Amino acid sequence: MKTESGANTVTHPEGQGQYPGFRPVGVETVPASSSWTKAEPAPLMEAVVEKANMARAYRRVVANKGAPGADGMPVDQLADHLKQYWPTLRERLLAGEYHPSPVRAVEIPKPKGGMRQLGIPTVSDRLIQQALLQVLTPLFDPTFSASSYGYRPRRSAQQAVSAMKAHVTAGHRWVVDLDLKAFFDRVNHDLLMARVARRVRDKRVLRLIRRYLEAGMFQNGLAAPRRQGTPQGGPLSPLLANILLDDVDKELERRGHRFCRYADDMQVYVRSRRAGERVMASLSDFLESSLRLTVNRDKSAVDRPWNRGYLGYTLTRHKLPKLTLAKASLQRLRQRVREILKRGRGRHIRRITQELAPVLRGWASYFSLVDVKRPLEVLDRWIRRRLRCVIWRQWKRPWTRRRKLMALGLDHYRAWKSAGNGRGPWWNAGASHMNQALPRKWFDRRGLISVLDTVRGLSRSS
């Protein structure tokens, strides 16, 4: 789920024309920033379907792409669909008579194991949810806690990680790490809607949000009704999650605690284990009694920060702690690299490095805050060894290996001896003859991204 980019205009790639009441291309001049006010524009549904707001929502949905919903319609057919149906759709929204389609159930693996269920709305419903999000965000976001970082304008996971480091550096060297069990599946609709209604008075908008919450989910060809939860996969779900969990933020602020929350990932920082145990008990009681959420006792803990990762990072034990990589973050990237290289065994090495480049660059960008660079250096060496392993396999036969090693600068005797050593690909990939034949600069010329150099470059520029 992505936040609004703030782009003003965009030209539709197919040059689609206009149609009554709504132009999804860059025909409206949209302000770079909305006016942030605590008062609800009246009436709110008119603001949702207003031309500039819908054009902005259309651009965001098209830019995000995404899989089709239950109706099977892809994003590139949205413009034609709206040409035909937007006037009717607009009237139904204004009359409060629009009913969303059921979402399509999709399961994806969780980073820490298990499966997470997503609910993919239809493209039309994604458009309406995005339009709702753009109107509701200025009403709610200014009131959210400064310690809430997830899925908010001008907020990021890196800011949460920096705040975590600052709290521990200030002497709060114990952490209350709270894990909410299946949070998005257990959100109570009545409690959530009561909090939405604190700022939204337009009954049509409230009914529409309730219908999105209660829309069924297509699974195995059948639509199952939903009595609780807000399915991950739609643009509106992160805002609704923040609205509900803002009560937790306000309670922690009232008690004077230091904390970080990124969506449902929550940590509170205290000075002693005893204080942490008190916070764990009282906060668990608050979550379960006031918000009817379930704390996962097995995954929650009061511990030292360097024993508990946060958003992929962890800290060292130093008096002035340093940010470093959580082991799970390295393991996930290594697994991703293995998958790419497994697919690339029959391809040219330059094509493999091209496929690796966006993965490594994006990963390095996210982890640009790390202070401890040693794991990145080890990671770079490991990636190059994996690539040498692929190349050794591609050479296959001893005489091919001898010929290739000689072409890369080894003398005849050493190439002959290395090619017939009888060792496996992984051993040879780490041996001196392959390191000499295929040094780092050889991979650099073929476009391999260095994670260490990328992180260093981003750190210097920030």
Tab-separated table of C-alpha atoms in Angstrom, residues 45-453:
chain	number	residue	atom	x	y	z
A	45	MET	CA	-19.443	12.787	-0.177
A	46	GLU	CA	-19.502	15.678	-2.645
A	47	ALA	CA	-15.825	16.236	-1.851
A	48	VAL	CA	-15.126	12.544	-2.497
A	49	VAL	CA	-16.673	12.521	-5.999
A	50	GLU	CA	-15.386	15.991	-6.939
A	51	LYS	CA	-13.550	15.937	-10.294
A	52	ALA	CA	-10.087	16.892	-9.103
A	53	ASN	CA	-10.213	14.421	-6.209
A	54	MET	CA	-11.338	11.567	-8.468
A	55	ALA	CA	-8.698	12.424	-11.093
A	56	ARG	CA	-6.052	12.335	-8.397
A	57	ALA	CA	-7.373	8.992	-7.105
A	58	TYR	CA	-7.393	7.582	-10.648
A	59	ARG	CA	-3.751	8.496	-11.170
A	60	ARG	CA	-2.777	6.851	-7.893
A	61	VAL	CA	-4.657	3.602	-8.656
A	62	VAL	CA	-3.163	3.394	-12.153
A	63	ALA	CA	0.347	4.090	-10.821
A	64	ASN	CA	-0.014	1.405	-8.138
A	65	LYS	CA	-1.153	-1.158	-10.744
A	66	GLY	CA	-2.012	-4.210	-8.658
A	67	ALA	CA	-3.857	-7.449	-9.350
A	68	PRO	CA	-7.490	-7.637	-10.536
A	69	GLY	CA	-10.239	-8.053	-7.965
A	70	ALA	CA	-13.078	-10.571	-7.928
A	71	ASP	CA	-14.499	-9.266	-11.241
A	72	GLY	CA	-11.209	-9.947	-13.048
A	73	MET	CA	-10.930	-6.402	-14.492
A	74	PRO	CA	-7.294	-5.194	-14.741
A	75	VAL	CA	-6.200	-1.623	-14.070
A	76	ASP	CA	-5.629	-0.841	-17.754
A	77	GLN	CA	-9.363	-1.269	-18.424
A	78	LEU	CA	-10.439	1.204	-15.729
A	79	ALA	CA	-10.580	4.246	-18.013
A	80	ASP	CA	-12.927	2.553	-20.504
A	81	HIS	CA	-15.060	1.226	-17.663
A	82	LEU	CA	-15.419	4.697	-16.132
A	83	LYS	CA	-16.317	6.260	-19.486
A	84	GLN	CA	-19.363	4.050	-19.577
A	85	TYR	CA	-20.363	3.760	-15.923
A	86	TRP	CA	-19.006	6.786	-14.010
A	87	PRO	CA	-22.186	8.961	-14.217
A	88	THR	CA	-24.288	6.141	-12.757
A	89	LEU	CA	-21.631	5.271	-10.190
A	90	ARG	CA	-21.384	8.912	-9.111
A	91	GLU	CA	-25.154	9.195	-8.619
A	92	ARG	CA	-25.237	6.022	-6.547
A	93	LEU	CA	-22.446	7.342	-4.312
A	94	LEU	CA	-24.181	10.689	-3.826
A	95	ALA	CA	-27.481	8.939	-3.050
A	96	GLY	CA	-25.782	6.638	-0.522
A	97	GLU	CA	-26.841	3.584	-2.496
A	98	TYR	CA	-23.472	2.218	-3.650
A	99	HIS	CA	-22.603	-1.299	-2.476
A	100	PRO	CA	-18.992	-2.486	-2.918
A	101	SER	CA	-18.164	-5.830	-4.516
A	102	PRO	CA	-16.686	-8.653	-2.409
A	103	VAL	CA	-12.897	-8.720	-2.275
A	104	ARG	CA	-10.757	-11.518	-3.695
A	105	ALA	CA	-8.831	-13.547	-1.112
A	106	VAL	CA	-5.092	-13.932	-1.738
A	107	GLU	CA	-2.529	-15.488	0.599
A	108	ILE	CA	1.083	-14.336	0.724
A	109	PRO	CA	3.916	-15.599	2.953
A	110	LYS	CA	4.768	-13.594	6.071
A	111	PRO	CA	8.413	-12.555	6.560
A	112	LYS	CA	8.576	-14.474	9.852
A	113	GLY	CA	6.739	-17.553	8.595
A	114	GLY	CA	3.105	-18.452	8.040
A	115	MET	CA	0.667	-16.939	5.589
A	116	ARG	CA	-1.071	-13.560	5.520
A	117	GLN	CA	-4.461	-13.225	3.862
A	118	LEU	CA	-5.038	-10.175	1.674
A	119	GLY	CA	-8.365	-8.983	0.328
A	120	ILE	CA	-7.996	-7.482	-3.151
A	121	PRO	CA	-10.868	-5.101	-4.007
A	122	THR	CA	-12.028	-4.588	-7.580
A	123	VAL	CA	-10.307	-1.789	-9.467
A	124	SER	CA	-13.459	0.362	-9.231
A	125	ASP	CA	-13.582	-0.098	-5.463
A	126	ARG	CA	-9.874	0.704	-5.188
A	127	LEU	CA	-10.604	3.974	-7.003
A	128	ILE	CA	-13.435	4.870	-4.604
A	129	GLN	CA	-11.392	3.866	-1.556
A	130	GLN	CA	-8.488	5.997	-2.750
A	131	ALA	CA	-10.838	8.965	-3.255
A	132	LEU	CA	-12.198	8.423	0.278
A	133	LEU	CA	-8.663	8.182	1.656
A	134	GLN	CA	-7.671	11.520	0.118
A	135	VAL	CA	-10.626	13.275	1.734
A	136	LEU	CA	-10.448	11.527	5.119
A	137	THR	CA	-6.690	11.823	5.655
A	138	PRO	CA	-6.749	15.624	6.226
A	139	LEU	CA	-9.491	15.088	8.833
A	140	PHE	CA	-7.681	12.458	10.878
A	141	ASP	CA	-3.941	12.581	10.263
A	142	PRO	CA	-3.216	15.929	12.011
A	143	THR	CA	-4.640	14.481	15.238
A	144	PHE	CA	-2.519	11.312	15.193
A	145	SER	CA	0.420	10.853	17.554
A	146	ALA	CA	3.890	12.022	16.587
A	147	SER	CA	5.044	8.502	17.564
A	148	SER	CA	2.857	6.868	14.887
A	149	TYR	CA	4.770	6.331	11.639
A	150	GLY	CA	2.942	3.773	9.508
A	151	TYR	CA	1.140	4.698	6.264
A	152	ARG	CA	0.990	8.427	6.914
A	153	PRO	CA	1.962	11.376	4.706
A	154	ARG	CA	5.609	12.372	5.135
A	155	ARG	CA	6.171	9.497	7.582
A	156	SER	CA	8.302	6.389	7.086
A	157	ALA	CA	9.668	3.243	8.698
A	158	GLN	CA	13.129	4.834	8.749
A	159	GLN	CA	11.779	7.617	10.971
A	160	ALA	CA	10.395	5.011	13.368
A	161	VAL	CA	13.761	3.246	13.468
A	162	SER	CA	15.586	6.531	14.137
A	163	ALA	CA	13.162	7.289	16.974
A	164	MET	CA	13.726	3.814	18.421
A	165	LYS	CA	17.474	4.424	18.451
A	166	ALA	CA	16.992	7.854	20.087
A	167	HIS	CA	14.830	6.422	22.897
A	168	VAL	CA	17.378	3.703	23.715
A	169	THR	CA	20.271	6.192	23.528
A	170	ALA	CA	18.390	8.379	26.042
A	171	GLY	CA	18.583	5.543	28.592
A	172	HIS	CA	15.369	3.612	27.994
A	173	ARG	CA	17.207	0.336	27.511
A	174	TRP	CA	14.297	-2.054	27.996
A	175	VAL	CA	11.589	-2.578	25.402
A	176	VAL	CA	7.998	-3.762	25.678
A	177	ASP	CA	7.511	-5.475	22.322
A	178	LEU	CA	3.774	-6.033	21.730
A	179	ASP	CA	2.511	-8.353	19.015
A	180	LEU	CA	-1.179	-8.192	18.114
A	181	LYS	CA	-2.566	-11.513	16.954
A	182	ALA	CA	-4.089	-11.246	13.448
A	183	PHE	CA	-4.821	-7.542	14.010
A	184	PHE	CA	-6.348	-6.759	10.610
A	185	ASP	CA	-8.614	-9.810	10.892
A	186	ARG	CA	-9.895	-8.928	14.376
A	187	VAL	CA	-10.814	-5.242	14.122
A	188	ASN	CA	-14.232	-4.717	15.703
A	189	HIS	CA	-16.452	-2.867	13.208
A	190	ASP	CA	-18.625	-1.113	15.800
A	191	LEU	CA	-15.629	0.209	17.746
A	192	LEU	CA	-13.917	1.381	14.562
A	193	MET	CA	-17.009	3.086	13.147
A	194	ALA	CA	-17.616	4.876	16.449
A	195	ARG	CA	-14.135	6.403	16.142
A	196	VAL	CA	-14.642	7.324	12.482
A	197	ALA	CA	-17.938	9.006	13.424
A	198	ARG	CA	-16.114	11.316	15.843
A	199	ARG	CA	-14.986	13.369	12.823
A	200	VAL	CA	-17.212	12.243	9.959
A	201	ARG	CA	-20.844	13.336	10.061
A	202	ASP	CA	-21.890	12.556	6.505
A	203	LYS	CA	-24.086	9.456	6.898
A	204	ARG	CA	-23.411	8.396	3.299
A	205	VAL	CA	-19.671	8.235	3.925
A	206	LEU	CA	-20.172	6.335	7.181
A	207	ARG	CA	-22.472	3.826	5.464
A	208	LEU	CA	-20.003	3.387	2.617
A	209	ILE	CA	-17.091	2.700	4.984
A	210	ARG	CA	-19.231	0.213	6.915
A	211	ARG	CA	-20.127	-1.545	3.664
A	212	TYR	CA	-16.464	-1.800	2.728
A	213	LEU	CA	-15.754	-3.379	6.110
A	214	GLU	CA	-18.615	-5.851	5.721
A	215	ALA	CA	-18.125	-6.667	2.026
A	216	GLY	CA	-17.743	-10.410	1.577
A	217	MET	CA	-14.565	-12.202	0.543
A	218	PHE	CA	-14.423	-14.524	-2.455
A	219	GLN	CA	-12.558	-17.709	-1.585
A	220	ASN	CA	-12.772	-20.999	-3.477
A	221	GLY	CA	-15.530	-19.557	-5.634
A	222	LEU	CA	-17.794	-18.558	-2.737
A	223	ALA	CA	-18.375	-15.153	-1.115
A	224	ALA	CA	-18.158	-15.392	2.678
A	225	PRO	CA	-19.612	-12.514	4.750
A	226	ARG	CA	-17.319	-10.641	7.148
A	227	ARG	CA	-18.335	-9.727	10.696
A	228	GLN	CA	-15.000	-8.289	11.849
A	229	GLY	CA	-11.661	-7.180	10.421
A	230	THR	CA	-10.504	-4.757	7.752
A	231	PRO	CA	-8.873	-6.725	4.924
A	232	GLN	CA	-5.327	-5.785	3.932
A	233	GLY	CA	-5.077	-4.957	0.258
A	234	GLY	CA	-7.293	-1.886	-0.142
A	235	PRO	CA	-6.126	1.761	0.075
A	236	LEU	CA	-8.432	2.559	2.998
A	237	SER	CA	-7.376	-0.208	5.429
A	238	PRO	CA	-4.160	1.451	6.764
A	239	LEU	CA	-5.985	4.666	7.659
A	240	LEU	CA	-8.762	2.735	9.417
A	241	ALA	CA	-6.127	0.783	11.365
A	242	ASN	CA	-4.468	4.039	12.452
A	243	ILE	CA	-7.831	5.492	13.504
A	244	LEU	CA	-8.508	2.533	15.799
A	245	LEU	CA	-4.978	2.263	17.214
A	246	ASP	CA	-4.779	6.007	17.831
A	247	ASP	CA	-6.559	5.268	21.127
A	248	VAL	CA	-3.518	3.215	22.180
A	249	ASP	CA	-1.195	6.054	21.178
A	250	LYS	CA	-3.194	8.567	23.198
A	251	GLU	CA	-3.188	6.270	26.234
A	252	LEU	CA	0.602	5.864	26.042
A	253	GLU	CA	1.037	9.624	25.657
A	254	ARG	CA	-1.227	10.210	28.654
A	255	ARG	CA	1.025	7.950	30.715
A	256	GLY	CA	4.166	9.736	29.475
A	257	HIS	CA	5.746	6.727	27.761
A	258	ARG	CA	8.239	6.756	24.900
A	259	PHE	CA	7.066	4.489	22.099
A	260	CYS	CA	7.054	3.817	18.363
A	261	ARG	CA	4.151	2.407	16.380
A	262	TYR	CA	4.222	1.446	12.711
A	263	ALA	CA	0.732	0.135	11.848
A	264	ASP	CA	0.322	-2.766	14.318
A	265	ASP	CA	4.079	-3.044	15.103
A	266	MET	CA	4.382	-1.426	18.521
A	267	GLN	CA	7.262	-0.993	20.975
A	268	VAL	CA	7.372	0.924	24.275
A	269	TYR	CA	10.758	1.919	25.771
A	270	VAL	CA	11.299	1.964	29.554
A	271	ARG	CA	14.220	2.094	32.013
A	272	SER	CA	13.812	-1.232	33.830
A	273	ARG	CA	12.403	-4.729	33.436
A	274	ARG	CA	9.959	-4.134	36.301
A	275	ALA	CA	8.579	-1.025	34.574
A	276	GLY	CA	8.336	-3.002	31.340
A	277	GLU	CA	6.358	-5.786	32.968
A	278	ARG	CA	3.929	-3.252	34.448
A	279	VAL	CA	3.479	-1.612	31.028
A	280	MET	CA	3.028	-5.003	29.339
A	281	ALA	CA	0.276	-6.014	31.771
A	282	SER	CA	-1.633	-2.718	31.733
A	283	LEU	CA	-1.313	-2.162	27.988
A	284	SER	CA	-2.414	-5.726	27.200
A	285	ASP	CA	-5.463	-5.187	29.407
A	286	PHE	CA	-6.233	-1.891	27.631
A	287	LEU	CA	-5.967	-3.453	24.164
A	288	GLU	CA	-8.121	-6.440	25.037
A	289	SER	CA	-10.787	-4.670	27.091
A	290	SER	CA	-11.095	-1.304	25.328
A	291	LEU	CA	-10.335	-2.264	21.714
A	292	ARG	CA	-11.168	-6.007	21.830
A	293	LEU	CA	-7.849	-6.918	20.266
A	294	THR	CA	-5.790	-9.980	21.199
A	295	VAL	CA	-2.181	-9.748	22.367
A	296	ASN	CA	-0.038	-12.662	21.190
A	297	ARG	CA	1.585	-13.664	24.475
A	298	ASP	CA	4.035	-16.044	22.790
A	299	LYS	CA	5.521	-13.381	20.506
A	300	SER	CA	5.296	-10.397	22.887
A	301	ALA	CA	8.060	-9.835	25.425
A	302	VAL	CA	9.841	-7.451	27.779
A	303	ASP	CA	13.477	-7.618	26.716
A	304	ARG	CA	16.584	-5.690	25.759
A	305	PRO	CA	16.257	-3.821	22.446
A	306	TRP	CA	19.240	-5.635	20.927
A	307	ASN	CA	17.376	-8.923	21.412
A	308	ARG	CA	14.243	-7.670	19.606
A	309	GLY	CA	14.332	-6.482	16.026
A	310	TYR	CA	12.130	-3.610	14.869
A	311	LEU	CA	11.115	-3.112	11.235
A	312	GLY	CA	14.086	-5.149	10.042
A	313	TYR	CA	16.682	-3.329	12.185
A	314	THR	CA	18.155	-4.023	15.596
A	315	LEU	CA	20.635	-2.278	17.922
A	316	THR	CA	24.066	-3.073	19.311
A	317	ARG	CA	24.706	-3.274	23.076
A	318	HIS	CA	26.937	-0.171	23.189
A	319	LYS	CA	26.233	2.649	25.626
A	320	LEU	CA	25.631	4.717	22.518
A	321	PRO	CA	23.866	1.994	20.500
A	322	LYS	CA	24.340	1.587	16.773
A	323	LEU	CA	21.813	0.429	14.225
A	324	THR	CA	22.530	-2.875	12.567
A	325	LEU	CA	20.637	-5.478	10.553
A	326	ALA	CA	18.318	-7.989	12.146
A	327	LYS	CA	19.336	-11.527	11.198
A	328	ALA	CA	15.936	-12.159	9.641
A	329	SER	CA	16.459	-9.236	7.232
A	330	LEU	CA	19.666	-10.759	5.912
A	331	GLN	CA	18.083	-14.197	5.644
A	332	ARG	CA	15.136	-12.862	3.626
A	333	LEU	CA	17.405	-11.069	1.161
A	334	ARG	CA	19.609	-14.121	0.773
A	335	GLN	CA	16.550	-16.229	0.025
A	336	ARG	CA	15.401	-13.697	-2.580
A	337	VAL	CA	18.842	-13.756	-4.225
A	338	ARG	CA	18.804	-17.573	-4.269
A	339	GLU	CA	15.434	-17.548	-6.047
A	340	ILE	CA	16.684	-15.161	-8.731
A	341	LEU	CA	19.896	-17.108	-9.288
A	342	LYS	CA	18.031	-20.400	-9.452
A	343	ARG	CA	15.964	-19.018	-12.321
A	344	GLY	CA	19.090	-17.622	-13.994
A	345	ARG	CA	21.253	-20.704	-14.354
A	346	GLY	CA	20.887	-20.775	-18.127
A	347	ARG	CA	21.057	-17.028	-18.723
A	348	HIS	CA	23.888	-14.615	-19.387
A	349	ILE	CA	25.396	-13.166	-16.221
A	350	ARG	CA	24.571	-9.603	-17.297
A	351	ARG	CA	20.860	-10.419	-17.432
A	352	ILE	CA	21.052	-11.948	-13.969
A	353	THR	CA	22.720	-8.827	-12.539
A	354	GLN	CA	20.044	-6.686	-14.204
A	355	GLU	CA	17.361	-8.671	-12.406
A	356	LEU	CA	19.242	-8.423	-9.128
A	357	ALA	CA	19.816	-4.656	-9.425
A	358	PRO	CA	16.359	-3.326	-8.382
A	359	VAL	CA	16.120	-5.868	-5.548
A	360	LEU	CA	19.528	-4.950	-4.111
A	361	ARG	CA	19.069	-1.221	-4.668
A	362	GLY	CA	15.654	-1.180	-2.981
A	363	TRP	CA	16.905	-3.259	-0.051
A	364	ALA	CA	19.951	-1.014	0.389
A	365	SER	CA	17.764	2.089	0.271
A	366	TYR	CA	15.563	0.786	3.075
A	367	PHE	CA	18.556	-0.173	5.238
A	368	SER	CA	20.533	2.999	4.552
A	369	LEU	CA	20.411	3.904	8.273
A	370	VAL	CA	22.646	1.036	9.418
A	371	ASP	CA	25.725	2.143	11.342
A	372	VAL	CA	27.457	-1.267	11.312
A	373	LYS	CA	28.666	-1.893	7.767
A	374	ARG	CA	30.468	-5.226	8.296
A	375	PRO	CA	27.380	-7.401	7.563
A	376	LEU	CA	26.904	-5.547	4.271
A	377	GLU	CA	30.481	-6.283	3.232
A	378	VAL	CA	29.946	-9.971	4.027
A	379	LEU	CA	26.688	-9.897	2.065
A	380	ASP	CA	28.407	-8.439	-1.019
A	381	ARG	CA	31.038	-11.170	-0.924
A	382	TRP	CA	28.347	-13.844	-0.542
A	383	ILE	CA	26.418	-12.538	-3.582
A	384	ARG	CA	29.552	-12.558	-5.727
A	385	ARG	CA	30.324	-16.108	-4.617
A	386	ARG	CA	26.799	-17.197	-5.529
A	387	LEU	CA	27.269	-15.690	-8.987
A	388	ARG	CA	30.632	-17.442	-9.414
A	389	CYS	CA	28.846	-20.652	-8.463
A	390	VAL	CA	26.286	-20.072	-11.245
A	391	ILE	CA	29.081	-19.388	-13.748
A	392	TRP	CA	31.022	-22.528	-12.722
A	393	ARG	CA	27.874	-24.600	-13.293
A	394	GLN	CA	27.327	-22.979	-16.684
A	395	TRP	CA	30.846	-23.960	-17.809
A	396	LYS	CA	29.899	-27.617	-17.058
A	397	ARG	CA	32.826	-29.612	-18.477
A	398	PRO	CA	36.503	-29.546	-17.369
A	399	TRP	CA	37.864	-28.485	-20.762
A	400	THR	CA	35.319	-25.660	-20.980
A	401	ARG	CA	36.341	-24.521	-17.504
A	402	ARG	CA	40.027	-24.680	-18.425
A	403	ARG	CA	39.434	-22.635	-21.576
A	404	LYS	CA	37.347	-20.021	-19.728
A	405	LEU	CA	39.854	-19.694	-16.868
A	406	MET	CA	42.715	-19.182	-19.337
A	407	ALA	CA	40.664	-16.560	-21.205
A	408	LEU	CA	40.207	-14.766	-17.876
A	409	GLY	CA	43.960	-14.598	-17.232
A	410	LEU	CA	45.029	-17.815	-15.469
A	411	ASP	CA	48.096	-19.622	-16.785
A	412	HIS	CA	47.708	-22.977	-18.545
A	413	TYR	CA	48.876	-25.180	-15.659
A	414	ARG	CA	46.731	-23.481	-12.999
A	415	ALA	CA	43.675	-23.425	-15.259
A	416	TRP	CA	44.137	-27.152	-16.052
A	417	LYS	CA	44.621	-28.054	-12.377
A	418	SER	CA	41.646	-25.952	-11.180
A	419	ALA	CA	39.268	-27.190	-13.886
A	420	GLY	CA	39.838	-30.826	-12.935
A	421	ASN	CA	39.998	-30.586	-9.136
A	422	GLY	CA	36.787	-32.615	-8.675
A	423	ARG	CA	35.367	-30.218	-6.084
A	424	GLY	CA	31.790	-28.943	-6.111
A	425	PRO	CA	30.561	-25.606	-7.514
A	426	TRP	CA	30.258	-23.860	-4.123
A	427	TRP	CA	33.817	-24.768	-3.111
A	428	ASN	CA	35.185	-23.602	-6.455
A	429	ALA	CA	33.159	-20.374	-6.260
A	430	GLY	CA	35.089	-19.476	-3.102
A	431	ALA	CA	38.496	-20.741	-4.237
A	432	SER	CA	41.373	-18.479	-5.214
A	433	HIS	CA	41.311	-19.392	-8.917
A	434	MET	CA	37.704	-18.175	-9.333
A	435	ASN	CA	38.325	-15.073	-7.219
A	436	GLN	CA	41.310	-14.227	-9.409
A	437	ALA	CA	39.488	-14.980	-12.663
A	438	LEU	CA	36.275	-13.184	-11.622
A	439	PRO	CA	37.253	-10.370	-9.200
A	440	ARG	CA	34.875	-7.740	-7.935
A	441	LYS	CA	35.682	-5.307	-10.765
A	442	TRP	CA	34.586	-7.964	-13.285
A	443	PHE	CA	31.099	-7.992	-11.696
A	444	ASP	CA	31.079	-4.190	-11.394
A	445	ARG	CA	31.543	-3.894	-15.163
A	446	ARG	CA	28.524	-6.143	-15.635
A	447	GLY	CA	26.250	-3.989	-13.522
A	448	LEU	CA	26.228	-5.816	-10.186
A	449	ILE	CA	25.034	-3.512	-7.406
A	450	SER	CA	27.202	-3.327	-4.284
A	451	VAL	CA	24.911	-3.144	-1.254
A	452	LEU	CA	27.714	-1.675	0.884
A	453	ASP	CA	28.564	1.089	-1.608
